[in-house]
Amino acid sequence: MDSILVRGGRRLEGRIPISGAKNACLTLMPAALLTDEPLTLTNAPRLSDIRTMSALLESLGCEVASLQDGRVLVVGTQAIANHRADYDLVRKMRASILVLGPMLARDGHAVVSLPGGCAIGARPVDLHLKGLEALGATLELRDGYVHASATDGLRGATIDMPMVSVGATENILMAATLARGTTLLKNAAREPEIVDLVHCLRRMGAQIAGEGSATIEVQGVDRLRGATHPVVADRIELGTYMLAPAITGGDVELLGGRRDLVAAFADKLEAAGIEVRETDAGLRVSRANGRIRPVDVVTAPHPGFPTDLQAQMMALLATADGTSHLEERIFENRFMHAPELVRMGAQIEVHGGTATVTGVERLKGAPVMATDLRASVSLILAGLAAEGETRVARVYHLDRGYERVEEKLSACGAEIERIREAA
Ligand code: EPZ
């Protein structure tokens, strides 16, 4: 398993291009199951999760062409040859559950393995299943698989989500595009990835309104057609790299970044004393001298502070001039980066869903362990500012969500390299 070695203390200056959003691409790709015409996705990120989704779709009979060095994906589903998404593929990536709604809508039946939990939480899919049942599907859980059928096709319904769920909103939305009649989805997720999915479905001929708000209305249509759609910029990669100049006292322009994608996060950075400016090419982030100010953070569904940036923000606040509180309200176990940051000299106490971070002047480099995707990059950010050398092990977590991280950071002056180790 590879490791990443970081020697801290360099001010980062330069430009970092932001790639297409992993979490948008992971729902846009299964949308291709809704039509027998090819769906072309441009600005696709080159990540292991995307390759996993490609393998899953190919196991169902899709043709997935990866063009222009992986930046363009063409997903063609002339027919779904196999309606069973196997556990050995689904367990690698929870987003695999997003093939369920489209297969049901297209052919009226599907067998999809339950994804199982992951490091950050149990992550059930009950809201996905309840939503699809509301659209008329019959679902049976057997041997760790969801056996779904809708022999008379799906029919529109009014669905009031008991809690906001990004994935459930995506699964239900995709299924509703081919259901007979109108679907009203209340308490829908409002993430930019949902908005991007709706823009793509609309290009394919879907009748949808209200994306980005808490109520989305879908008028079912008989069929959808192929389309070409650019994947929206990755707001989590953007926020992550905004922290690189913030934590090192540098000055970096994030190409393709848009403030509306990270508004709540950018507000918090400014409260901590970081400068965020919009430029023609994206967002420019800098920190003049002086310590970072402490701030309190509570994660929430969009447009609130994203849970996927909580670990990275904790790394920044570990060096603030005072005490900050980070409350994680989305996942039940998303502080695994805290003990690793403590190994680097951070002063962090976790009680239930709240981490109290008392800033220190300087972190110290140390060997640390990545536990999940966003924790791994939080440790790299800490290493950029720490004194000495930090070695982050198990960076396969990192490669799931960050394209060429060591290239993007070293282009801005970071001393960072990948240590390839025999498997
Ligand atoms: C998506 O996961 C993202 N993944 C996650 O990003 C992100 O953290 C999360 O949304 C929240 O923004 C993808 O888009 C592929 P949820 P998802 O359904 O859809 C509970 C990353 O780092 N819940 O909004 O699985 C769930 O347990 C990943 O890129 C149910 O109880 O998230 C969680 O506590 C990590 N039942 C909360 O809702 C359900 O049926 C929010 O989950 C579904 C979810």
Short mmCIF file of C-alpha atoms and ligand atoms in Angstrom, two decimals:
data_model
loop_
_atom_site.label_atom_id
_atom_site.label_comp_id
_atom_site.label_asym_id
_atom_site.label_seq_id
_atom_site.Cartn_x
_atom_site.Cartn_y
_atom_site.Cartn_z
CA MET A 1 0.00 0.00 0.00
CA ASP A 2 1.38 3.40 -1.00
CA SER A 3 2.19 6.16 1.44
CA ILE A 4 2.48 9.90 0.94
CA LEU A 5 5.49 11.72 2.42
CA VAL A 6 5.13 15.44 3.20
CA ARG A 7 7.83 17.77 4.49
CA GLY A 8 6.04 20.73 6.04
CA GLY A 9 6.81 24.42 6.39
CA ARG A 10 6.57 25.67 2.79
CA ARG A 11 4.18 28.51 1.91
CA LEU A 12 2.08 27.24 -1.02
CA GLU A 13 1.80 29.60 -3.97
CA GLY A 14 0.49 28.99 -7.47
CA ARG A 15 -2.59 27.52 -9.17
CA ILE A 16 -4.52 24.29 -8.73
CA PRO A 17 -7.05 23.08 -11.33
CA ILE A 18 -10.25 21.69 -9.79
CA SER A 19 -11.51 18.45 -11.36
CA GLY A 20 -15.07 17.27 -12.01
CA ALA A 21 -17.04 16.21 -8.94
CA LYS A 22 -16.66 12.57 -7.86
CA ASN A 23 -20.05 12.61 -6.15
CA ALA A 24 -21.74 14.08 -9.21
CA CYS A 25 -20.11 11.61 -11.59
CA LEU A 26 -21.10 8.66 -9.39
CA THR A 27 -24.78 9.47 -9.91
CA LEU A 28 -24.52 10.70 -13.50
CA MET A 29 -23.00 7.41 -14.69
CA PRO A 30 -25.91 5.19 -13.49
CA ALA A 31 -28.32 7.70 -15.10
CA ALA A 32 -27.17 6.20 -18.42
CA LEU A 33 -29.14 3.05 -17.49
CA LEU A 34 -32.33 5.06 -18.07
CA THR A 35 -31.90 5.19 -21.85
CA ASP A 36 -30.74 2.96 -24.73
CA GLU A 37 -28.76 5.88 -26.17
CA PRO A 38 -25.22 6.82 -25.11
CA LEU A 39 -24.66 9.35 -22.31
CA THR A 40 -21.42 11.33 -22.70
CA LEU A 41 -19.92 12.90 -19.57
CA THR A 42 -17.14 15.47 -20.04
CA ASN A 43 -14.86 16.92 -17.31
CA ALA A 44 -14.98 13.51 -15.62
CA PRO A 45 -12.53 13.05 -12.71
CA ARG A 46 -9.90 10.29 -12.98
CA LEU A 47 -10.44 8.43 -9.71
CA SER A 48 -10.56 4.84 -8.54
CA ASP A 49 -14.22 5.26 -7.52
CA ILE A 50 -15.08 6.17 -11.13
CA ARG A 51 -13.27 3.06 -12.35
CA THR A 52 -15.23 1.01 -9.81
CA MET A 53 -18.52 2.44 -11.07
CA SER A 54 -17.45 1.72 -14.67
CA ALA A 55 -16.73 -1.90 -13.75
CA LEU A 56 -20.13 -2.22 -12.07
CA LEU A 57 -21.99 -0.77 -15.07
CA GLU A 58 -20.04 -3.06 -17.43
CA SER A 59 -21.07 -6.05 -15.26
CA LEU A 60 -24.70 -5.05 -16.00
CA GLY A 61 -24.03 -5.02 -19.73
CA CYS A 62 -23.23 -1.34 -20.29
CA GLU A 63 -20.43 -0.24 -22.57
CA VAL A 64 -18.22 2.34 -20.87
CA ALA A 65 -15.68 4.11 -23.09
CA SER A 66 -13.05 6.21 -21.36
CA LEU A 67 -11.69 8.84 -23.75
CA GLN A 68 -9.17 11.71 -23.57
CA ASP A 69 -7.18 10.04 -20.80
CA GLY A 70 -10.30 9.42 -18.73
CA ARG A 71 -11.71 12.93 -18.89
CA VAL A 72 -14.59 11.87 -21.13
CA LEU A 73 -16.81 8.88 -20.34
CA VAL A 74 -19.33 7.50 -22.82
CA VAL A 75 -21.80 5.12 -21.14
CA GLY A 76 -24.03 3.14 -23.51
CA THR A 77 -26.81 0.83 -22.33
CA GLN A 78 -28.48 -0.59 -25.42
CA ALA A 79 -29.86 -3.26 -23.13
CA ILE A 80 -29.28 -4.25 -19.52
CA ALA A 81 -27.99 -7.80 -19.94
CA ASN A 82 -27.63 -8.51 -16.23
CA HIS A 83 -29.86 -6.95 -13.56
CA ARG A 84 -27.80 -8.17 -10.59
CA ALA A 85 -25.25 -5.89 -8.92
CA ASP A 86 -22.96 -8.26 -7.06
CA TYR A 87 -21.70 -7.77 -3.50
CA ASP A 88 -18.02 -8.04 -4.49
CA LEU A 89 -18.42 -4.88 -6.58
CA VAL A 90 -20.98 -3.05 -4.41
CA ARG A 91 -19.00 -3.51 -1.17
CA LYS A 92 -16.11 -1.51 -2.67
CA MET A 93 -18.26 1.57 -3.09
CA ARG A 94 -21.59 2.47 -1.49
CA ALA A 95 -22.65 4.65 -4.40
CA SER A 96 -23.25 1.37 -6.28
CA ILE A 97 -26.76 1.40 -4.76
CA LEU A 98 -27.52 4.16 -7.30
CA VAL A 99 -27.99 1.57 -10.06
CA LEU A 100 -31.16 0.33 -8.30
CA GLY A 101 -33.57 3.14 -9.17
CA PRO A 102 -32.53 3.43 -12.84
CA MET A 103 -32.68 -0.37 -13.46
CA LEU A 104 -36.14 -0.52 -11.86
CA ALA A 105 -37.35 2.40 -13.98
CA ARG A 106 -35.87 1.02 -17.20
CA ASP A 107 -36.80 -2.67 -16.97
CA GLY A 108 -39.03 -3.09 -13.90
CA HIS A 109 -36.67 -5.35 -11.97
CA ALA A 110 -33.25 -5.37 -10.26
CA VAL A 111 -31.24 -7.29 -7.68
CA VAL A 112 -28.68 -5.11 -5.89
CA SER A 113 -26.45 -6.05 -2.99
CA LEU A 114 -26.91 -4.02 0.16
CA PRO A 115 -23.76 -1.86 0.38
CA GLY A 116 -22.98 -2.56 4.01
CA GLY A 117 -21.49 0.05 6.31
CA CYS A 118 -18.21 1.89 6.05
CA ALA A 119 -15.67 3.49 8.36
CA ILE A 120 -17.70 6.65 9.00
CA GLY A 121 -20.99 4.98 9.86
CA ALA A 122 -23.66 2.33 9.38
CA ARG A 123 -25.03 4.23 6.38
CA PRO A 124 -28.29 2.33 5.88
CA VAL A 125 -30.26 2.64 2.62
CA ASP A 126 -33.75 2.44 4.13
CA LEU A 127 -34.71 5.86 2.70
CA HIS A 128 -33.74 4.71 -0.82
CA LEU A 129 -35.96 1.62 -0.45
CA LYS A 130 -38.93 3.44 1.10
CA GLY A 131 -38.84 6.01 -1.70
CA LEU A 132 -38.80 3.37 -4.43
CA GLU A 133 -41.66 1.50 -2.70
CA ALA A 134 -43.64 4.77 -2.72
CA LEU A 135 -43.17 4.76 -6.52
CA GLY A 136 -44.81 1.33 -6.65
CA ALA A 137 -41.83 -1.01 -6.45
CA THR A 138 -41.98 -4.24 -4.46
CA LEU A 139 -38.77 -4.76 -2.53
CA GLU A 140 -37.64 -7.84 -0.65
CA LEU A 141 -34.39 -8.12 1.36
CA ARG A 142 -32.89 -11.61 0.97
CA ASP A 143 -29.34 -12.93 1.50
CA GLY A 144 -27.91 -9.42 1.72
CA TYR A 145 -29.52 -8.36 -1.55
CA VAL A 146 -32.45 -6.08 -2.41
CA HIS A 147 -34.78 -7.94 -4.81
CA ALA A 148 -36.82 -5.19 -6.47
CA SER A 149 -39.63 -5.42 -9.01
CA ALA A 150 -42.23 -3.14 -10.57
CA THR A 151 -44.03 -5.40 -13.04
CA ASP A 152 -46.60 -2.71 -13.90
CA GLY A 153 -43.92 -0.04 -14.09
CA LEU A 154 -43.44 2.79 -11.56
CA ARG A 155 -46.05 5.42 -10.85
CA GLY A 156 -45.55 8.97 -9.56
CA ALA A 157 -46.15 9.71 -5.87
CA THR A 158 -45.72 12.41 -3.26
CA ILE A 159 -42.76 11.41 -1.07
CA ASP A 160 -41.94 13.26 2.15
CA MET A 161 -38.35 12.36 3.12
CA PRO A 162 -38.07 11.95 6.95
CA MET A 163 -34.46 13.21 6.73
CA VAL A 164 -32.29 14.69 4.01
CA SER A 165 -30.41 12.01 2.07
CA VAL A 166 -28.26 12.80 -0.98
CA GLY A 167 -28.21 9.25 -2.33
CA ALA A 168 -31.87 8.55 -1.68
CA THR A 169 -32.81 11.80 -3.43
CA GLU A 170 -30.71 10.74 -6.44
CA ASN A 171 -32.11 7.18 -6.60
CA ILE A 172 -35.72 8.35 -6.30
CA LEU A 173 -35.26 11.20 -8.78
CA MET A 174 -33.76 8.94 -11.45
CA ALA A 175 -36.54 6.36 -10.99
CA ALA A 176 -39.27 9.03 -11.09
CA THR A 177 -38.19 10.31 -14.52
CA LEU A 178 -39.78 7.23 -16.17
CA ALA A 179 -42.64 6.71 -13.69
CA ARG A 180 -46.21 7.29 -14.90
CA GLY A 181 -47.49 10.63 -13.56
CA THR A 182 -46.14 13.23 -11.19
CA THR A 183 -43.68 12.74 -8.34
CA LEU A 184 -43.30 15.39 -5.64
CA LEU A 185 -40.17 14.85 -3.55
CA LYS A 186 -40.27 16.86 -0.33
CA ASN A 187 -37.31 17.46 2.01
CA ALA A 188 -35.09 16.60 -0.97
CA ALA A 189 -31.32 17.08 -0.76
CA ARG A 190 -30.16 20.42 -2.18
CA GLU A 191 -26.48 19.59 -2.89
CA PRO A 192 -24.90 20.93 -6.12
CA GLU A 193 -24.49 17.30 -7.22
CA ILE A 194 -28.31 16.95 -7.17
CA VAL A 195 -28.64 20.11 -9.27
CA ASP A 196 -26.05 18.73 -11.70
CA LEU A 197 -27.91 15.40 -11.97
CA VAL A 198 -31.16 17.25 -12.76
CA HIS A 199 -29.41 19.36 -15.42
CA CYS A 200 -28.18 16.14 -17.03
CA LEU A 201 -31.56 14.36 -16.78
CA ARG A 202 -33.22 17.43 -18.32
CA ARG A 203 -30.77 17.25 -21.24
CA MET A 204 -31.89 13.62 -21.60
CA GLY A 205 -35.54 14.75 -21.87
CA ALA A 206 -36.69 14.46 -18.25
CA GLN A 207 -39.33 16.90 -16.98
CA ILE A 208 -38.04 18.13 -13.60
CA ALA A 209 -38.40 21.39 -11.64
CA GLY A 210 -37.23 22.67 -8.26
CA GLU A 211 -33.68 21.30 -8.13
CA GLY A 212 -31.61 22.98 -5.43
CA SER A 213 -34.71 23.57 -3.34
CA ALA A 214 -36.25 21.24 -0.77
CA THR A 215 -39.11 20.27 -3.12
CA ILE A 216 -38.49 18.70 -6.52
CA GLU A 217 -41.30 17.89 -8.97
CA VAL A 218 -40.91 15.26 -11.70
CA GLN A 219 -43.35 14.63 -14.55
CA GLY A 220 -42.69 11.09 -15.78
CA VAL A 221 -41.99 10.60 -19.50
CA ASP A 222 -42.06 7.47 -21.69
CA ARG A 223 -38.39 7.45 -22.57
CA LEU A 224 -35.17 9.39 -22.20
CA ARG A 225 -32.52 9.94 -24.85
CA GLY A 226 -28.75 10.21 -24.81
CA ALA A 227 -27.02 13.52 -24.10
CA THR A 228 -23.67 15.16 -23.46
CA HIS A 229 -23.17 16.72 -20.03
CA PRO A 230 -20.19 18.40 -18.31
CA VAL A 231 -19.63 17.17 -14.75
CA VAL A 232 -19.86 20.05 -12.27
CA ALA A 233 -16.67 21.13 -10.45
CA ASP A 234 -15.89 19.17 -7.28
CA ARG A 235 -16.77 21.44 -4.36
CA ILE A 236 -15.14 19.10 -1.83
CA GLU A 237 -11.86 19.01 -3.76
CA LEU A 238 -12.18 22.81 -4.07
CA GLY A 239 -12.69 23.29 -0.33
CA THR A 240 -9.88 20.88 0.44
CA TYR A 241 -7.38 22.78 -1.71
CA MET A 242 -8.59 26.16 -0.41
CA LEU A 243 -7.19 24.97 2.91
CA ALA A 244 -3.70 24.44 1.45
CA PRO A 245 -2.81 28.18 1.27
CA ALA A 246 -4.87 28.76 4.43
CA ILE A 247 -2.88 26.30 6.56
CA THR A 248 0.54 27.20 5.10
CA GLY A 249 0.07 30.99 4.99
CA GLY A 250 0.26 30.93 1.19
CA ASP A 251 -1.60 32.27 -1.83
CA VAL A 252 -3.22 29.87 -4.33
CA GLU A 253 -5.74 30.30 -7.17
CA LEU A 254 -8.19 27.39 -7.51
CA LEU A 255 -9.01 27.17 -11.23
CA GLY A 256 -12.67 26.42 -11.95
CA GLY A 257 -13.68 27.11 -8.35
CA ARG A 258 -16.97 28.93 -7.73
CA ARG A 259 -17.88 30.51 -4.41
CA ASP A 260 -21.53 29.42 -4.67
CA LEU A 261 -20.36 25.79 -4.50
CA VAL A 262 -18.68 26.36 -1.11
CA ALA A 263 -20.47 29.43 0.32
CA ALA A 264 -20.88 28.23 3.93
CA PHE A 265 -17.31 26.89 3.98
CA ALA A 266 -15.84 30.09 2.49
CA ASP A 267 -17.70 32.16 5.09
CA LYS A 268 -16.07 30.10 7.84
CA LEU A 269 -12.62 30.51 6.27
CA GLU A 270 -13.08 34.28 6.20
CA ALA A 271 -14.20 34.24 9.85
CA ALA A 272 -10.90 32.43 10.59
CA GLY A 273 -8.95 35.23 8.93
CA ILE A 274 -8.45 33.73 5.45
CA GLU A 275 -8.93 35.89 2.36
CA VAL A 276 -11.19 34.43 -0.39
CA ARG A 277 -11.47 36.40 -3.65
CA GLU A 278 -13.34 35.55 -6.85
CA THR A 279 -11.22 35.85 -10.00
CA ASP A 280 -12.00 35.34 -13.69
CA ALA A 281 -10.44 31.85 -13.48
CA GLY A 282 -11.86 30.76 -10.13
CA LEU A 283 -11.18 31.47 -6.46
CA ARG A 284 -7.99 32.92 -4.99
CA VAL A 285 -7.28 32.08 -1.35
CA SER A 286 -4.54 33.61 0.76
CA ARG A 287 -3.53 34.20 4.34
CA ALA A 288 -1.31 37.04 5.35
CA ASN A 289 0.84 36.51 8.42
CA GLY A 290 -0.62 36.06 11.86
CA ARG A 291 -2.41 33.14 13.44
CA ILE A 292 -5.69 31.63 12.28
CA ARG A 293 -8.69 32.69 14.34
CA PRO A 294 -10.73 29.90 16.03
CA VAL A 295 -14.26 29.28 14.68
CA ASP A 296 -17.11 26.92 15.54
CA VAL A 297 -18.47 24.57 12.86
CA VAL A 298 -21.67 22.50 12.68
CA THR A 299 -22.04 20.17 9.67
CA ALA A 300 -25.38 20.18 7.88
CA PRO A 301 -26.94 19.25 4.54
CA HIS A 302 -26.31 21.81 1.78
CA PRO A 303 -26.32 24.80 1.91
CA GLY A 304 -24.86 24.24 5.38
CA PHE A 305 -21.22 23.41 6.18
CA PRO A 306 -20.39 20.14 4.30
CA THR A 307 -19.61 17.07 6.41
CA ASP A 308 -17.05 16.14 3.71
CA LEU A 309 -14.94 19.19 4.70
CA GLN A 310 -15.13 18.71 8.47
CA ALA A 311 -11.93 16.65 8.77
CA GLN A 312 -9.98 19.11 6.61
CA MET A 313 -11.26 22.10 8.62
CA MET A 314 -10.17 20.38 11.83
CA ALA A 315 -6.60 20.28 10.51
CA LEU A 316 -6.71 24.05 9.94
CA LEU A 317 -8.21 24.80 13.36
CA ALA A 318 -5.59 22.60 15.06
CA THR A 319 -3.20 25.55 14.56
CA ALA A 320 -5.68 28.36 15.38
CA ASP A 321 -5.01 30.94 18.09
CA GLY A 322 -7.72 29.65 20.44
CA THR A 323 -10.36 26.97 20.89
CA SER A 324 -12.81 25.82 18.20
CA HIS A 325 -15.73 23.37 18.34
CA LEU A 326 -16.65 21.10 15.43
CA GLU A 327 -20.04 19.38 15.66
CA GLU A 328 -20.59 16.46 13.22
CA ARG A 329 -24.33 16.02 12.72
CA ILE A 330 -24.45 13.89 9.54
CA PHE A 331 -22.40 10.77 10.35
CA GLU A 332 -22.00 8.99 13.65
CA ASN A 333 -18.29 8.20 13.43
CA ARG A 334 -16.49 10.85 11.46
CA PHE A 335 -13.72 11.93 13.85
CA MET A 336 -11.18 9.17 13.11
CA HIS A 337 -8.70 11.78 11.88
CA ALA A 338 -8.66 13.34 15.38
CA PRO A 339 -6.36 10.78 17.08
CA GLU A 340 -4.04 10.92 14.07
CA LEU A 341 -3.87 14.73 14.31
CA VAL A 342 -3.18 14.32 18.06
CA ARG A 343 -0.14 12.22 17.10
CA MET A 344 1.05 15.34 15.29
CA GLY A 345 0.69 17.42 18.44
CA ALA A 346 -2.87 18.69 17.99
CA GLN A 347 -4.95 19.18 21.14
CA ILE A 348 -8.35 17.66 20.38
CA GLU A 349 -10.98 16.19 22.66
CA VAL A 350 -13.94 14.30 21.21
CA HIS A 351 -17.14 13.94 23.21
CA GLY A 352 -19.98 12.34 21.27
CA GLY A 353 -20.58 14.35 18.12
CA THR A 354 -18.44 17.32 19.09
CA ALA A 355 -14.67 17.77 18.81
CA THR A 356 -13.06 20.56 20.85
CA VAL A 357 -9.85 21.76 19.21
CA THR A 358 -7.40 23.91 21.17
CA GLY A 359 -4.99 25.39 18.66
CA VAL A 360 -1.24 24.96 18.99
CA GLU A 361 1.49 27.14 17.47
CA ARG A 362 2.89 24.41 15.24
CA LEU A 363 2.12 20.74 14.53
CA LYS A 364 4.94 18.19 14.38
CA GLY A 365 5.36 15.76 11.52
CA ALA A 366 4.72 12.09 12.40
CA PRO A 367 3.84 8.76 10.78
CA VAL A 368 -0.01 8.66 10.61
CA MET A 369 -2.70 6.41 9.16
CA ALA A 370 -5.48 7.29 6.73
CA THR A 371 -8.80 5.79 7.81
CA ASP A 372 -11.23 7.16 5.22
CA LEU A 373 -11.19 9.39 2.19
CA ARG A 374 -11.52 12.80 3.79
CA ALA A 375 -9.50 11.95 6.91
CA SER A 376 -6.57 11.03 4.65
CA VAL A 377 -6.43 14.43 2.99
CA SER A 378 -6.88 16.17 6.35
CA LEU A 379 -3.60 14.53 7.46
CA ILE A 380 -1.84 15.71 4.31
CA LEU A 381 -3.02 19.28 4.95
CA ALA A 382 -1.71 19.03 8.51
CA GLY A 383 1.59 17.70 7.15
CA LEU A 384 1.93 20.72 4.84
CA ALA A 385 2.02 23.01 7.89
CA ALA A 386 3.78 20.70 10.35
CA GLU A 387 7.45 20.93 11.31
CA GLY A 388 9.37 18.04 9.80
CA GLU A 389 8.17 14.98 7.95
CA THR A 390 4.70 13.37 7.93
CA ARG A 391 4.12 9.97 6.37
CA VAL A 392 0.49 9.14 5.63
CA ALA A 393 -0.07 5.38 5.18
CA ARG A 394 -2.95 3.64 3.36
CA VAL A 395 -3.43 6.37 0.76
CA TYR A 396 -5.63 4.12 -1.36
CA HIS A 397 -8.36 5.93 0.55
CA LEU A 398 -7.04 9.17 -0.94
CA ASP A 399 -6.99 7.93 -4.52
CA ARG A 400 -10.74 7.28 -4.34
CA GLY A 401 -11.51 10.98 -4.27
CA TYR A 402 -8.47 13.06 -5.18
CA GLU A 403 -6.93 13.11 -8.63
CA ARG A 404 -3.09 13.34 -8.59
CA VAL A 405 -2.94 15.07 -5.20
CA GLU A 406 0.85 15.07 -4.98
CA GLU A 407 1.15 16.66 -8.46
CA LYS A 408 -1.40 19.37 -7.70
CA LEU A 409 0.23 20.29 -4.38
CA SER A 410 3.87 20.04 -5.50
CA ALA A 411 3.02 22.40 -8.38
CA CYS A 412 2.42 25.00 -5.67
CA GLY A 413 5.71 24.34 -3.91
CA ALA A 414 4.76 21.57 -1.49
CA GLU A 415 7.44 19.01 -0.67
CA ILE A 416 5.29 15.92 -1.20
CA GLU A 417 5.97 12.56 -2.80
CA ARG A 418 4.28 9.16 -3.11
CA ILE A 419 6.19 6.17 -1.73
CA ARG A 420 5.17 3.13 -3.69
CA GLU A 421 5.24 0.01 -1.55
CA ALA A 422 4.94 -3.58 -2.63
CA ALA A 423 1.31 -4.64 -2.26
C1 EPZ B 1 -23.32 11.27 -0.06
O1 EPZ B 1 -23.40 10.05 0.66
C2 EPZ B 1 -21.85 11.44 -0.44
N1 EPZ B 1 -21.42 10.32 -1.27
C3 EPZ B 1 -21.01 11.49 0.84
O2 EPZ B 1 -19.67 11.75 0.45
C4 EPZ B 1 -21.49 12.66 1.70
O3 EPZ B 1 -20.76 12.68 2.91
C5 EPZ B 1 -22.99 12.49 2.00
O4 EPZ B 1 -23.72 12.38 0.75
C6 EPZ B 1 -23.55 13.66 2.79
O5 EPZ B 1 -23.35 14.86 2.07
C7 EPZ B 1 -21.76 10.31 -2.58
O6 EPZ B 1 -22.41 11.22 -3.08
C8 EPZ B 1 -21.27 9.14 -3.39
P1 EPZ B 1 -26.73 10.62 2.76
P2 EPZ B 1 -24.86 9.41 1.01
O7 EPZ B 1 -27.67 9.62 2.22
O8 EPZ B 1 -25.77 9.67 -0.11
C9 EPZ B 1 -28.29 8.57 6.72
C10 EPZ B 1 -17.36 11.40 0.36
O9 EPZ B 1 -16.49 11.58 1.21
N2 EPZ B 1 -29.09 7.74 5.80
O10 EPZ B 1 -26.98 12.07 2.50
O11 EPZ B 1 -24.64 8.01 1.44
C11 EPZ B 1 -26.80 8.30 6.57
O12 EPZ B 1 -26.43 7.20 7.38
C12 EPZ B 1 -18.67 10.76 0.75
O13 EPZ B 1 -17.27 11.75 -0.85
C13 EPZ B 1 -30.05 6.87 6.34
O14 EPZ B 1 -30.23 6.79 7.56
O15 EPZ B 1 -25.25 10.30 2.26
C14 EPZ B 1 -26.17 9.59 7.02
O16 EPZ B 1 -26.09 9.60 8.44
C15 EPZ B 1 -18.67 10.29 2.20
N3 EPZ B 1 -30.78 6.11 5.51
C16 EPZ B 1 -27.19 10.66 6.56
O17 EPZ B 1 -28.41 9.95 6.32
C17 EPZ B 1 -30.64 6.18 4.13
O18 EPZ B 1 -31.35 5.46 3.40
C18 EPZ B 1 -26.80 11.36 5.28
O19 EPZ B 1 -26.54 10.36 4.32
C19 EPZ B 1 -29.67 7.06 3.61
C20 EPZ B 1 -28.91 7.84 4.46
#
